[in-house]
Amino acid sequence: MPLFSFEGVSPTVHPDAWIAPTATLIGDVVIEKDVSIWYGAVLRADFGKIIVREGANIQDNSVVHVNTGVCEIGRNVTVGHMCLVHDCTVGEQALIGNGSTVLDQSVIGERALIAAGSTVTPGTQVPPEVIAMGSPAKKFVPLTDSARGWVDHNAAIYQQLAKRHADGVAPVD
């Protein structure tokens, strides 16, 4: 896995986490137990610190970056494919939908779902247990049954899938 120190600070990865061989972690990145960081994802902590809490997953080609503070991805969070998560706080078991952008100093509440393709603008407070949608994400509605299913189960699905990849992926000659 590509891990890089920056100015003497190296990523810390829990032994029970899975980092895809093409993911990149740079600088002050902390990866907790049962986290998965998927193919092509980049976590760059050169100004501040990035913490990915237990059970979270950062999916393919997503980027997490931070300014001078801490960018925290909560327990059992899903950051979908091709997302930008920048200098914000994502609450426990939230789901950031594919292709979404979450910007500086925004706070995503616990178990909130950011709809695919949405943009959460700087400083936005997304309440817990809502779907936030739009670009900018200004419309908040209660979780639907379908959305609740994704929020409830996606982290566990990716924890199991990461174990399969850890055991089953291999380079092809």
GROMACS .gro file of C-alpha atoms in nm:
model
  173
    1MET     CA    1   0.000   0.000   0.000
    2PRO     CA    2   0.139   0.343  -0.088
    3LEU     CA    3   0.201   0.526   0.240
    4PHE     CA    4   0.407   0.842   0.239
    5SER     CA    5   0.546   1.048   0.522
    6PHE     CA    6   0.530   1.423   0.485
    7GLU     CA    7   0.774   1.641   0.679
    8GLY     CA    8   0.844   1.349   0.912
    9VAL     CA    9   0.479   1.257   0.983
   10SER     CA   10   0.361   0.918   0.857
   11PRO     CA   11   0.016   0.762   0.825
   12THR     CA   12  -0.092   0.526   1.104
   13VAL     CA   13  -0.293   0.224   0.990
   14HIS     CA   14  -0.459  -0.024   1.228
   15PRO     CA   15  -0.354  -0.383   1.144
   16ASP     CA   16  -0.722  -0.480   1.098
   17ALA     CA   17  -0.782  -0.212   0.833
   18TRP     CA   18  -0.759  -0.282   0.460
   19ILE     CA   19  -0.594  -0.036   0.223
   20ALA     CA   20  -0.620  -0.113  -0.149
   21PRO     CA   21  -0.284  -0.149  -0.319
   22THR     CA   22  -0.355   0.157  -0.536
   23ALA     CA   23  -0.486   0.385  -0.259
   24THR     CA   24  -0.250   0.657  -0.136
   25LEU     CA   25  -0.215   0.792   0.220
   26ILE     CA   26   0.009   1.092   0.281
   27GLY     CA   27   0.111   1.258   0.608
   28ASP     CA   28  -0.092   1.275   0.929
   29VAL     CA   29  -0.359   1.019   0.842
   30VAL     CA   30  -0.502   0.788   1.111
   31ILE     CA   31  -0.687   0.475   0.998
   32GLU     CA   32  -0.875   0.284   1.269
   33LYS     CA   33  -0.985  -0.080   1.296
   34ASP     CA   34  -1.199  -0.235   1.019
   35VAL     CA   35  -1.164   0.069   0.791
   36SER     CA   36  -1.135   0.011   0.417
   37ILE     CA   37  -0.973   0.253   0.174
   38TRP     CA   38  -1.050   0.150  -0.183
   39TYR     CA   39  -0.870   0.160  -0.517
   40GLY     CA   40  -0.745   0.498  -0.631
   41ALA     CA   41  -0.853   0.684  -0.317
   42VAL     CA   42  -0.618   0.957  -0.193
   43LEU     CA   43  -0.605   1.082   0.167
   44ARG     CA   44  -0.361   1.374   0.190
   45ALA     CA   45  -0.296   1.528   0.532
   46ASP     CA   46  -0.020   1.779   0.472
   47PHE     CA   47  -0.175   2.084   0.643
   48GLY     CA   48  -0.373   1.912   0.920
   49LYS     CA   49  -0.489   1.567   1.031
   50ILE     CA   50  -0.733   1.317   0.878
   51ILE     CA   51  -0.895   1.059   1.106
   52VAL     CA   52  -1.100   0.773   0.961
   53ARG     CA   53  -1.290   0.610   1.247
   54GLU     CA   54  -1.357   0.241   1.299
   55GLY     CA   55  -1.556   0.060   1.034
   56ALA     CA   56  -1.569   0.346   0.782
   57ASN     CA   57  -1.503   0.300   0.411
   58ILE     CA   58  -1.363   0.545   0.157
   59GLN     CA   59  -1.449   0.411  -0.186
   60ASP     CA   60  -1.275   0.415  -0.522
   61ASN     CA   61  -1.120   0.738  -0.650
   62SER     CA   62  -1.240   0.955  -0.361
   63VAL     CA   63  -1.020   1.231  -0.222
   64VAL     CA   64  -0.999   1.343   0.140
   65HIS     CA   65  -0.795   1.654   0.222
   66VAL     CA   66  -0.773   1.890   0.518
   67ASN     CA   67  -0.667   2.245   0.590
   68THR     CA   68  -0.504   2.331   0.924
   69GLY     CA   69  -0.751   2.148   1.149
   70VAL     CA   70  -0.885   1.793   1.159
   71CYS     CA   71  -1.101   1.625   0.899
   72GLU     CA   72  -1.286   1.344   1.076
   73ILE     CA   73  -1.475   1.063   0.907
   74GLY     CA   74  -1.695   0.902   1.176
   75ARG     CA   75  -1.750   0.539   1.270
   76ASN     CA   76  -1.916   0.326   1.003
   77VAL     CA   77  -1.932   0.613   0.752
   78THR     CA   78  -1.947   0.539   0.381
   79VAL     CA   79  -1.781   0.782   0.143
   80GLY     CA   80  -1.901   0.664  -0.199
   81HIS     CA   81  -1.713   0.646  -0.527
   82MET     CA   82  -1.547   0.962  -0.664
   83CYS     CA   83  -1.628   1.194  -0.374
   84LEU     CA   84  -1.437   1.497  -0.251
   85VAL     CA   85  -1.440   1.534   0.127
   86HIS     CA   86  -1.254   1.849   0.224
   87ASP     CA   87  -1.178   1.975   0.575
   88CYS     CA   88  -1.510   1.877   0.734
   89THR     CA   89  -1.666   1.645   0.992
   90VAL     CA   90  -1.878   1.348   0.888
   91GLY     CA   91  -2.090   1.201   1.169
   92GLU     CA   92  -2.121   0.837   1.260
   93GLN     CA   93  -2.284   0.608   1.004
   94ALA     CA   94  -2.347   0.889   0.753
   95LEU     CA   95  -2.335   0.807   0.384
   96ILE     CA   96  -2.179   1.041   0.128
   97GLY     CA   97  -2.331   0.942  -0.208
   98ASN     CA   98  -2.128   0.879  -0.523
   99GLY     CA   99  -1.978   1.188  -0.684
  100SER     CA  100  -2.064   1.421  -0.396
  101THR     CA  101  -1.855   1.708  -0.265
  102VAL     CA  102  -1.847   1.802   0.105
  103LEU     CA  103  -1.657   2.126   0.167
  104ASP     CA  104  -1.471   2.314   0.438
  105GLN     CA  105  -1.606   2.335   0.791
  106SER     CA  106  -1.931   2.161   0.704
  107VAL     CA  107  -2.071   1.909   0.951
  108ILE     CA  108  -2.267   1.606   0.836
  109GLY     CA  109  -2.495   1.474   1.109
  110GLU     CA  110  -2.507   1.113   1.225
  111ARG     CA  111  -2.686   0.879   0.985
  112ALA     CA  112  -2.740   1.154   0.728
  113LEU     CA  113  -2.726   1.068   0.360
  114ILE     CA  114  -2.578   1.310   0.108
  115ALA     CA  115  -2.750   1.230  -0.222
  116ALA     CA  116  -2.531   1.131  -0.515
  117GLY     CA  117  -2.385   1.428  -0.700
  118SER     CA  118  -2.469   1.680  -0.428
  119THR     CA  119  -2.244   1.965  -0.312
  120VAL     CA  120  -2.240   2.055   0.057
  121THR     CA  121  -2.107   2.411   0.063
  122PRO     CA  122  -1.862   2.545   0.323
  123GLY     CA  123  -1.999   2.577   0.675
  124THR     CA  124  -2.324   2.388   0.609
  125GLN     CA  125  -2.472   2.195   0.901
  126VAL     CA  126  -2.659   1.887   0.779
  127PRO     CA  127  -2.887   1.753   1.055
  128PRO     CA  128  -2.883   1.385   1.159
  129GLU     CA  129  -3.115   1.135   0.988
  130VAL     CA  130  -3.189   1.339   0.674
  131ILE     CA  131  -3.121   1.318   0.304
  132ALA     CA  132  -2.941   1.630   0.182
  133MET     CA  133  -2.966   1.691  -0.190
  134GLY     CA  134  -2.881   1.942  -0.456
  135SER     CA  135  -2.591   2.153  -0.567
  136PRO     CA  136  -2.577   2.333  -0.335
  137ALA     CA  137  -2.735   2.083  -0.094
  138LYS     CA  138  -3.008   2.299   0.055
  139LYS     CA  139  -3.298   2.056   0.053
  140PHE     CA  140  -3.314   1.831   0.360
  141VAL     CA  141  -3.583   1.562   0.386
  142PRO     CA  142  -3.628   1.277   0.636
  143LEU     CA  143  -3.464   0.946   0.548
  144THR     CA  144  -3.687   0.730   0.330
  145ASP     CA  145  -3.711   0.356   0.395
  146SER     CA  146  -3.479   0.292   0.101
  147ALA     CA  147  -3.223   0.548   0.221
  148ARG     CA  148  -3.243   0.410   0.575
  149GLY     CA  149  -3.152   0.066   0.435
  150TRP     CA  150  -2.835   0.206   0.278
  151VAL     CA  151  -2.741   0.394   0.596
  152ASP     CA  152  -2.813   0.089   0.815
  153HIS     CA  153  -2.625  -0.173   0.612
  154ASN     CA  154  -2.366  -0.024   0.378
  155ALA     CA  155  -2.075  -0.008   0.625
  156ALA     CA  156  -2.115  -0.376   0.720
  157ILE     CA  157  -2.135  -0.476   0.354
  158TYR     CA  158  -1.808  -0.296   0.283
  159GLN     CA  159  -1.639  -0.441   0.590
  160GLN     CA  160  -1.715  -0.790   0.456
  161LEU     CA  161  -1.615  -0.696   0.101
  162ALA     CA  162  -1.283  -0.559   0.227
  163LYS     CA  163  -1.208  -0.897   0.388
  164ARG     CA  164  -1.276  -1.067   0.056
  165HIS     CA  165  -1.040  -0.826  -0.122
  166ALA     CA  166  -0.773  -0.869   0.145
  167ASP     CA  167  -0.786  -1.246   0.092
  168GLY     CA  168  -0.864  -1.259  -0.278
  169VAL     CA  169  -0.704  -0.980  -0.478
  170ALA     CA  170  -0.369  -1.044  -0.647
  171PRO     CA  171  -0.171  -0.879  -0.925
  172VAL     CA  172  -0.186  -1.049  -1.263
  173ASP     CA  173   0.145  -1.123  -1.435
   0.00000   0.00000   0.00000
